[in-house]
């Protein structure tokens, strides 16, 4: 009888221990999951590698889901459109800061930093800037308008915007050095140096950037680097923004590394300012589905881009995604209108996609 009782207690104890051990393991697993879920993308990167940013529309700050996602994953913000010239000064002397202010307020409330984008660009700039009573405006007038624009915008956000893309995309993709834009045709290269000079004077604390696409192309990168060297010689520039509108096959790590090494010669800060990874490799392609095969290719691309970025953490200070969720990406309408793309880290339900997890495992 005694033995039966003893055995029974022993059995109970063993069962309890088995159950207990099982539970403990489960608890550990789920704590681990929770920890991963509670960690934002920025928590994997900032302080150790570089800051993680996101380009946004002001409405994202008002929508609960997108606002939560932004707070959790990103430490810097860029205005996707509302700080461009046509949004801020659509008519001469009429400034509209309402939308830009929404982004500034959201960033301040949530202690996020802001990259200013962009002061001088050949697109999203109104025609009046280059006109004078139906004729082409003189160089003096254009430069005077440029000065008014840069000083008004930078003064308003002094101390609130830590870095500005002063000039966007002035280097030519082809044989020429500079793009033949209205800016260039009227002012020659002077507008570039003048813009940086005014920006430096207006807010000496702000970090001043030149920003461009195809900045890892071997030919274009040399031209960009020469411009940076000239600006640097006059202490007018602090950094280069490599846009990073890439795709699942382009570029390879060698191209990126070579360009980074080249730019490092000038000892400037580098930021990846507009990263998105299109599932299309050509504008001739028809709409495709986001199949497992494509998802895997995109994971590989994102993984290897972030590998190079991490390796170059000494010179890269920020990586900014150009958008939050796939369905709101500009790539759904460019270069082919209405062709769905899937270039970002979150899906339309604000859920992290597989690619998100591929850049948090290293
Ligand atoms: C360029 C500009 C950005 C944006 C993208 C397309 O890269 O720098 O501001 O307009 O094109 O969305």
Short mmCIF file of C-alpha atoms and ligand atoms in Angstrom, two decimals:
data_model
loop_
_atom_site.label_atom_id
_atom_site.label_comp_id
_atom_site.label_asym_id
_atom_site.label_seq_id
_atom_site.Cartn_x
_atom_site.Cartn_y
_atom_site.Cartn_z
CA UNK A 1 0.00 0.00 0.00
CA UNK A 2 2.82 2.32 1.11
CA UNK A 3 4.70 1.56 -2.09
CA UNK A 4 1.67 2.25 -4.24
CA UNK A 5 1.22 5.62 -2.48
CA UNK A 6 4.89 6.43 -2.90
CA UNK A 7 4.84 5.46 -6.57
CA UNK A 8 1.72 7.55 -7.09
CA UNK A 9 3.35 10.63 -5.57
CA UNK A 10 6.49 9.98 -7.64
CA UNK A 11 4.41 9.68 -10.79
CA UNK A 12 2.61 12.90 -9.98
CA UNK A 13 5.88 14.69 -9.33
CA UNK A 14 7.40 13.44 -12.59
CA UNK A 15 4.27 14.37 -14.55
CA UNK A 16 4.29 17.79 -12.96
CA UNK A 17 7.94 18.27 -13.87
CA UNK A 18 7.34 17.14 -17.46
CA UNK A 19 4.38 19.46 -17.83
CA UNK A 20 6.28 22.26 -16.11
CA UNK A 21 9.31 21.80 -18.36
CA UNK A 22 7.09 21.77 -21.42
CA UNK A 23 5.37 24.96 -20.34
CA UNK A 24 8.64 26.64 -19.58
CA UNK A 25 9.96 25.90 -23.02
CA UNK A 26 6.79 27.26 -24.59
CA UNK A 27 7.00 30.34 -22.41
CA UNK A 28 10.56 30.93 -23.52
CA UNK A 29 9.60 30.56 -27.16
CA UNK A 30 6.69 32.94 -26.84
CA UNK A 31 8.74 35.48 -24.87
CA UNK A 32 11.24 35.33 -27.63
CA UNK A 33 8.52 35.94 -30.20
CA UNK A 34 7.18 38.83 -28.19
CA UNK A 35 10.59 40.31 -27.96
CA UNK A 36 11.01 40.07 -31.71
CA UNK A 37 7.58 41.54 -32.28
CA UNK A 38 8.21 44.41 -29.94
CA UNK A 39 11.50 45.26 -31.57
CA UNK A 40 11.35 47.85 -34.33
CA UNK A 41 13.66 47.91 -37.32
CA UNK A 42 15.51 50.87 -35.83
CA UNK A 43 16.26 48.84 -32.69
CA UNK A 44 18.37 46.45 -34.73
CA UNK A 45 20.29 49.25 -36.41
CA UNK A 46 20.54 52.59 -34.61
CA UNK A 47 23.51 53.08 -32.27
CA UNK A 48 25.19 50.00 -33.74
CA UNK A 49 25.07 50.66 -37.49
CA UNK A 50 23.04 53.64 -38.70
CA UNK A 51 19.67 55.30 -38.32
CA UNK A 52 16.63 53.99 -40.16
CA UNK A 53 14.27 56.43 -41.82
CA UNK A 54 11.05 56.48 -43.79
CA UNK A 55 9.65 58.84 -46.43
CA UNK A 56 6.06 59.74 -45.62
CA UNK A 57 2.97 61.61 -46.66
CA UNK A 58 1.47 63.83 -43.91
CA UNK A 59 -1.65 61.62 -43.75
CA UNK A 60 0.47 58.79 -42.30
CA UNK A 61 0.87 60.77 -39.12
CA UNK A 62 -2.93 60.96 -38.71
CA UNK A 63 -3.77 57.33 -39.44
CA UNK A 64 -3.45 55.21 -36.29
CA UNK A 65 -1.94 52.14 -37.95
CA UNK A 66 0.67 53.95 -40.00
CA UNK A 67 1.55 56.29 -37.12
CA UNK A 68 2.17 53.30 -34.82
CA UNK A 69 4.31 51.60 -37.43
CA UNK A 70 6.39 54.74 -37.97
CA UNK A 71 6.99 55.19 -34.24
CA UNK A 72 8.00 51.59 -33.78
CA UNK A 73 10.38 51.14 -36.69
CA UNK A 74 11.90 54.47 -37.71
CA UNK A 75 13.94 57.18 -36.05
CA UNK A 76 14.06 59.66 -38.93
CA UNK A 77 11.48 60.93 -41.40
CA UNK A 78 11.59 62.51 -44.85
CA UNK A 79 8.66 64.26 -46.50
CA UNK A 80 7.95 62.33 -49.68
CA UNK A 81 6.55 65.43 -51.46
CA UNK A 82 5.34 68.18 -49.18
CA UNK A 83 8.65 69.98 -48.69
CA UNK A 84 9.32 70.30 -52.40
CA UNK A 85 9.18 73.74 -54.03
CA UNK A 86 5.82 73.27 -55.79
CA UNK A 87 4.20 72.22 -52.51
CA UNK A 88 5.74 74.96 -50.35
CA UNK A 89 5.79 77.95 -52.71
CA UNK A 90 3.38 77.17 -55.55
CA UNK A 91 3.04 80.86 -56.45
CA UNK A 92 5.63 83.56 -56.01
CA UNK A 93 5.72 84.72 -52.40
CA UNK A 94 2.82 82.46 -51.35
CA UNK A 95 4.22 79.94 -48.93
CA UNK A 96 2.16 77.01 -47.65
CA UNK A 97 3.74 75.12 -44.79
CA UNK A 98 0.63 73.37 -43.46
CA UNK A 99 1.46 69.87 -44.69
CA UNK A 100 5.15 70.11 -43.97
CA UNK A 101 4.34 71.30 -40.45
CA UNK A 102 2.28 68.16 -39.78
CA UNK A 103 5.35 66.03 -40.37
CA UNK A 104 7.51 68.31 -38.23
CA UNK A 105 5.00 68.16 -35.35
CA UNK A 106 4.73 64.37 -35.51
CA UNK A 107 8.51 64.04 -35.51
CA UNK A 108 8.89 66.41 -32.57
CA UNK A 109 6.22 64.64 -30.50
CA UNK A 110 7.87 61.31 -31.10
CA UNK A 111 11.50 62.48 -30.91
CA UNK A 112 12.31 61.58 -34.48
CA UNK A 113 14.77 63.46 -36.65
CA UNK A 114 13.90 64.98 -40.03
CA UNK A 115 15.80 65.07 -43.32
CA UNK A 116 14.68 68.04 -45.39
CA UNK A 117 13.90 67.12 -48.99
CA UNK A 118 14.53 69.08 -51.18
CA UNK A 119 15.42 72.75 -51.82
CA UNK A 120 16.47 72.87 -55.47
CA UNK A 121 15.38 70.32 -58.06
CA UNK A 122 14.39 70.43 -61.75
CA UNK A 123 11.11 68.60 -61.05
CA UNK A 124 8.19 69.59 -58.83
CA UNK A 125 9.24 73.23 -59.23
CA UNK A 126 6.71 75.69 -60.67
CA UNK A 127 7.29 77.35 -64.06
CA UNK A 128 7.05 80.86 -62.61
CA UNK A 129 10.51 80.41 -61.11
CA UNK A 130 12.00 80.57 -64.61
CA UNK A 131 9.66 83.13 -66.16
CA UNK A 132 9.42 86.90 -66.24
CA UNK A 133 6.40 88.45 -67.89
CA UNK A 134 6.07 85.67 -70.43
CA UNK A 135 9.80 85.63 -71.17
CA UNK A 136 12.61 83.59 -69.73
CA UNK A 137 13.77 85.05 -66.45
CA UNK A 138 17.32 86.39 -66.13
CA UNK A 139 19.98 84.57 -64.14
CA UNK A 140 19.84 87.31 -61.45
CA UNK A 141 16.11 86.91 -61.02
CA UNK A 142 16.26 83.11 -60.84
CA UNK A 143 19.07 83.23 -58.28
CA UNK A 144 17.22 85.86 -56.28
CA UNK A 145 14.11 83.65 -56.20
CA UNK A 146 16.22 80.67 -55.23
CA UNK A 147 17.70 82.65 -52.35
CA UNK A 148 14.28 83.73 -51.11
CA UNK A 149 13.02 80.15 -51.24
CA UNK A 150 15.99 78.57 -49.48
CA UNK A 151 16.20 81.18 -46.73
CA UNK A 152 12.45 81.18 -46.03
CA UNK A 153 12.18 77.40 -45.80
CA UNK A 154 15.40 76.82 -43.88
CA UNK A 155 14.73 79.63 -41.41
CA UNK A 156 11.30 78.26 -40.64
CA UNK A 157 12.70 74.84 -39.81
CA UNK A 158 16.00 75.91 -38.24
CA UNK A 159 16.87 73.51 -35.44
CA UNK A 160 14.05 71.18 -36.49
CA UNK A 161 15.51 69.76 -39.67
CA UNK A 162 18.96 68.31 -39.11
CA UNK A 163 19.93 67.63 -42.73
CA UNK A 164 18.87 69.12 -46.07
CA UNK A 165 19.04 67.76 -49.59
CA UNK A 166 20.07 71.17 -50.88
CA UNK A 167 20.42 70.07 -54.48
CA UNK A 168 18.75 67.08 -56.10
CA UNK A 169 19.80 65.36 -59.35
CA UNK A 170 21.92 67.91 -61.23
CA UNK A 171 24.39 65.43 -62.70
CA UNK A 172 23.64 64.16 -66.22
CA UNK A 173 23.03 60.46 -66.84
CA UNK A 174 24.71 60.57 -70.25
CA UNK A 175 27.79 62.22 -71.73
CA UNK A 176 27.37 65.67 -70.19
CA UNK A 177 28.51 66.63 -66.73
CA UNK A 178 25.42 68.58 -65.73
CA UNK A 179 21.77 67.94 -66.54
CA UNK A 180 20.45 70.51 -69.01
CA UNK A 181 17.62 71.69 -66.78
CA UNK A 182 16.04 75.13 -66.69
CA UNK A 183 18.20 75.87 -63.68
CA UNK A 184 21.33 75.01 -65.63
CA UNK A 185 20.30 76.60 -68.90
CA UNK A 186 19.69 79.92 -67.20
CA UNK A 187 22.35 79.92 -64.47
CA UNK A 188 25.09 77.51 -65.53
CA UNK A 189 26.68 75.61 -62.65
CA UNK A 190 26.62 78.72 -60.44
CA UNK A 191 23.19 77.92 -59.03
CA UNK A 192 24.56 74.77 -57.42
CA UNK A 193 27.34 76.50 -55.51
CA UNK A 194 25.13 79.46 -54.73
CA UNK A 195 22.42 77.20 -53.28
CA UNK A 196 24.89 75.49 -50.96
CA UNK A 197 26.41 78.85 -49.95
CA UNK A 198 23.01 80.27 -49.04
CA UNK A 199 22.05 77.09 -47.19
CA UNK A 200 25.29 77.12 -45.18
CA UNK A 201 24.78 80.76 -44.24
CA UNK A 202 21.13 80.33 -43.35
CA UNK A 203 21.56 77.39 -41.01
CA UNK A 204 25.20 76.65 -40.19
CA UNK A 205 24.13 73.74 -37.96
CA UNK A 206 22.28 71.85 -40.68
CA UNK A 207 24.05 69.04 -42.55
CA UNK A 208 24.04 69.83 -46.25
CA UNK A 209 23.62 67.04 -48.80
CA UNK A 210 23.80 66.50 -52.52
CA UNK A 211 21.25 63.79 -53.49
CA UNK A 212 21.03 61.71 -56.69
CA UNK A 213 19.95 58.43 -58.31
CA UNK A 214 22.30 56.09 -60.19
CA UNK A 215 24.88 57.34 -57.74
CA UNK A 216 26.54 53.91 -57.73
CA UNK A 217 26.94 53.86 -61.51
CA UNK A 218 30.70 53.86 -62.30
CA UNK A 219 30.52 56.77 -64.76
CA UNK A 220 27.96 58.92 -62.99
CA UNK A 221 29.61 58.36 -59.59
CA UNK A 222 32.86 59.90 -60.87
CA UNK A 223 31.01 63.02 -61.96
CA UNK A 224 29.16 63.20 -58.66
CA UNK A 225 32.41 62.75 -56.78
CA UNK A 226 34.07 65.59 -58.69
CA UNK A 227 31.20 67.90 -57.79
CA UNK A 228 31.45 66.85 -54.15
CA UNK A 229 35.19 67.53 -54.17
CA UNK A 230 34.61 71.07 -55.47
CA UNK A 231 31.92 71.76 -52.88
CA UNK A 232 33.99 70.21 -50.12
CA UNK A 233 36.97 72.42 -51.00
CA UNK A 234 34.75 75.39 -50.11
CA UNK A 235 33.31 73.70 -47.03
CA UNK A 236 29.84 73.78 -48.55
CA UNK A 237 28.84 70.12 -48.25
CA UNK A 238 28.58 67.51 -45.50
CA UNK A 239 27.09 64.51 -47.20
CA UNK A 240 25.91 62.59 -50.21
CA UNK A 241 22.47 61.04 -50.52
CA UNK A 242 22.50 57.88 -52.61
CA UNK A 243 18.83 57.50 -53.51
CA UNK A 244 18.70 53.71 -53.90
CA UNK A 245 15.72 53.18 -56.21
CA UNK A 246 16.92 49.68 -57.00
CA UNK A 247 15.39 46.36 -58.03
CA UNK A 248 15.64 42.62 -57.39
CA UNK A 249 18.56 42.32 -59.82
CA UNK A 250 20.31 45.65 -59.63
CA UNK A 251 22.83 46.70 -58.41
CA UNK A 252 25.31 44.09 -57.26
CA UNK A 253 27.38 44.58 -54.14
CA UNK A 254 30.53 45.28 -56.09
CA UNK A 255 29.00 48.35 -57.72
CA UNK A 256 27.80 49.65 -54.37
CA UNK A 257 31.11 48.97 -52.65
CA UNK A 258 33.17 50.60 -55.40
CA UNK A 259 31.05 53.72 -55.30
CA UNK A 260 31.21 53.90 -51.49
CA UNK A 261 35.00 53.58 -51.62
CA UNK A 262 35.18 56.36 -54.17
CA UNK A 263 32.99 58.72 -52.13
CA UNK A 264 34.90 57.88 -48.95
CA UNK A 265 37.92 59.69 -50.46
CA UNK A 266 36.16 62.99 -49.84
CA UNK A 267 35.45 62.09 -46.21
CA UNK A 268 31.81 63.01 -46.36
CA UNK A 269 28.84 61.41 -44.66
CA UNK A 270 26.80 59.03 -46.80
CA UNK A 271 23.11 58.29 -46.47
CA UNK A 272 20.92 55.95 -48.49
CA UNK A 273 18.04 58.35 -48.85
CA UNK A 274 15.33 56.70 -50.97
CA UNK A 275 15.62 52.93 -50.77
CA UNK A 276 13.02 50.75 -52.45
CA UNK A 277 13.53 47.46 -54.27
CA UNK A 278 11.22 47.04 -57.24
CA UNK A 279 10.14 43.57 -58.37
CA UNK A 280 10.47 44.81 -61.96
CA UNK A 281 13.77 45.02 -63.80
CA UNK A 282 12.42 46.87 -66.83
CA UNK A 283 9.65 49.29 -67.78
CA UNK A 284 8.70 46.88 -70.57
CA UNK A 285 7.51 44.21 -68.13
CA UNK A 286 3.79 43.61 -67.73
CA UNK A 287 2.13 43.34 -64.32
CA UNK A 288 3.49 40.33 -62.41
CA UNK A 289 2.26 38.62 -59.24
CA UNK A 290 4.18 38.62 -56.03
CA UNK A 291 5.00 34.91 -56.20
CA UNK A 292 7.25 32.98 -53.82
CA UNK A 293 9.96 33.05 -56.41
CA UNK A 294 9.87 36.86 -56.62
CA UNK A 295 9.64 37.16 -52.84
CA UNK A 296 12.79 35.03 -52.48
CA UNK A 297 14.65 37.12 -55.05
CA UNK A 298 13.63 40.31 -53.30
CA UNK A 299 14.69 38.89 -49.93
CA UNK A 300 18.10 38.09 -51.37
CA UNK A 301 18.44 41.58 -52.80
CA UNK A 302 17.38 43.36 -49.59
CA UNK A 303 19.61 41.05 -47.52
CA UNK A 304 22.67 41.74 -49.59
CA UNK A 305 22.06 45.51 -49.74
CA UNK A 306 21.85 45.67 -45.96
CA UNK A 307 24.95 43.50 -45.67
CA UNK A 308 26.95 46.07 -47.65
CA UNK A 309 25.41 48.92 -45.66
CA UNK A 310 26.36 47.27 -42.37
CA UNK A 311 29.91 46.62 -43.61
CA UNK A 312 30.16 50.33 -44.38
CA UNK A 313 28.66 51.58 -41.14
CA UNK A 314 31.73 53.79 -40.65
CA UNK A 315 30.64 56.01 -43.53
CA UNK A 316 26.86 55.43 -43.75
CA UNK A 317 24.82 57.27 -41.14
CA UNK A 318 21.23 56.68 -42.33
CA UNK A 319 19.22 54.31 -44.50
CA UNK A 320 15.78 55.65 -45.42
CA UNK A 321 13.03 53.58 -47.05
CA UNK A 322 11.10 55.46 -49.75
CA UNK A 323 7.66 54.73 -48.37
CA UNK A 324 5.95 52.63 -45.74
CA UNK A 325 3.51 50.16 -47.32
CA UNK A 326 3.65 48.62 -50.80
CA UNK A 327 0.23 49.84 -51.88
CA UNK A 328 1.20 53.52 -51.38
CA UNK A 329 4.54 53.35 -53.17
CA UNK A 330 5.17 55.76 -56.07
CA UNK A 331 6.35 52.70 -58.03
CA UNK A 332 2.72 51.63 -58.53
CA UNK A 333 2.53 54.51 -60.98
CA UNK A 334 6.07 54.82 -62.26
CA UNK A 335 7.54 54.04 -64.75
CA UNK A 336 4.27 52.33 -65.73
CA UNK A 337 0.98 53.81 -64.52
CA UNK A 338 -1.17 51.34 -62.58
CA UNK A 339 1.38 48.50 -62.58
CA UNK A 340 1.44 47.10 -59.04
CA UNK A 341 4.83 46.91 -57.39
CA UNK A 342 5.89 45.47 -54.03
CA UNK A 343 9.07 47.38 -53.19
CA UNK A 344 8.81 48.07 -49.44
CA UNK A 345 8.93 46.29 -46.08
CA UNK A 346 5.25 46.40 -45.09
CA UNK A 347 2.14 45.18 -46.89
CA UNK A 348 -1.12 47.07 -47.31
CA UNK A 349 -2.40 45.71 -43.98
CA UNK A 350 0.59 47.29 -42.22
CA UNK A 351 2.16 43.87 -41.60
CA UNK A 352 5.89 43.27 -41.96
CA UNK A 353 6.63 41.18 -45.05
CA UNK A 354 9.19 38.36 -45.34
CA UNK A 355 11.76 40.86 -46.58
CA UNK A 356 11.43 42.72 -43.31
CA UNK A 357 12.63 39.66 -41.40
CA UNK A 358 15.44 39.04 -43.84
CA UNK A 359 17.10 42.33 -42.90
CA UNK A 360 16.72 41.83 -39.16
CA UNK A 361 18.58 38.50 -39.11
CA UNK A 362 22.31 38.93 -39.11
C1 LIG B 1 13.27 61.24 -56.88
C2 LIG B 1 13.09 62.34 -55.86
C3 LIG B 1 12.08 61.96 -54.83
C4 LIG B 1 10.86 61.32 -55.42
C5 LIG B 1 11.25 60.17 -56.26
C6 LIG B 1 10.04 59.51 -56.81
O1 LIG B 1 14.05 60.23 -56.43
O2 LIG B 1 14.27 62.69 -55.21
O3 LIG B 1 11.70 63.08 -54.13
O4 LIG B 1 10.14 62.24 -56.16
O5 LIG B 1 12.07 60.66 -57.31
O6 LIG B 1 9.05 59.35 -55.86
#
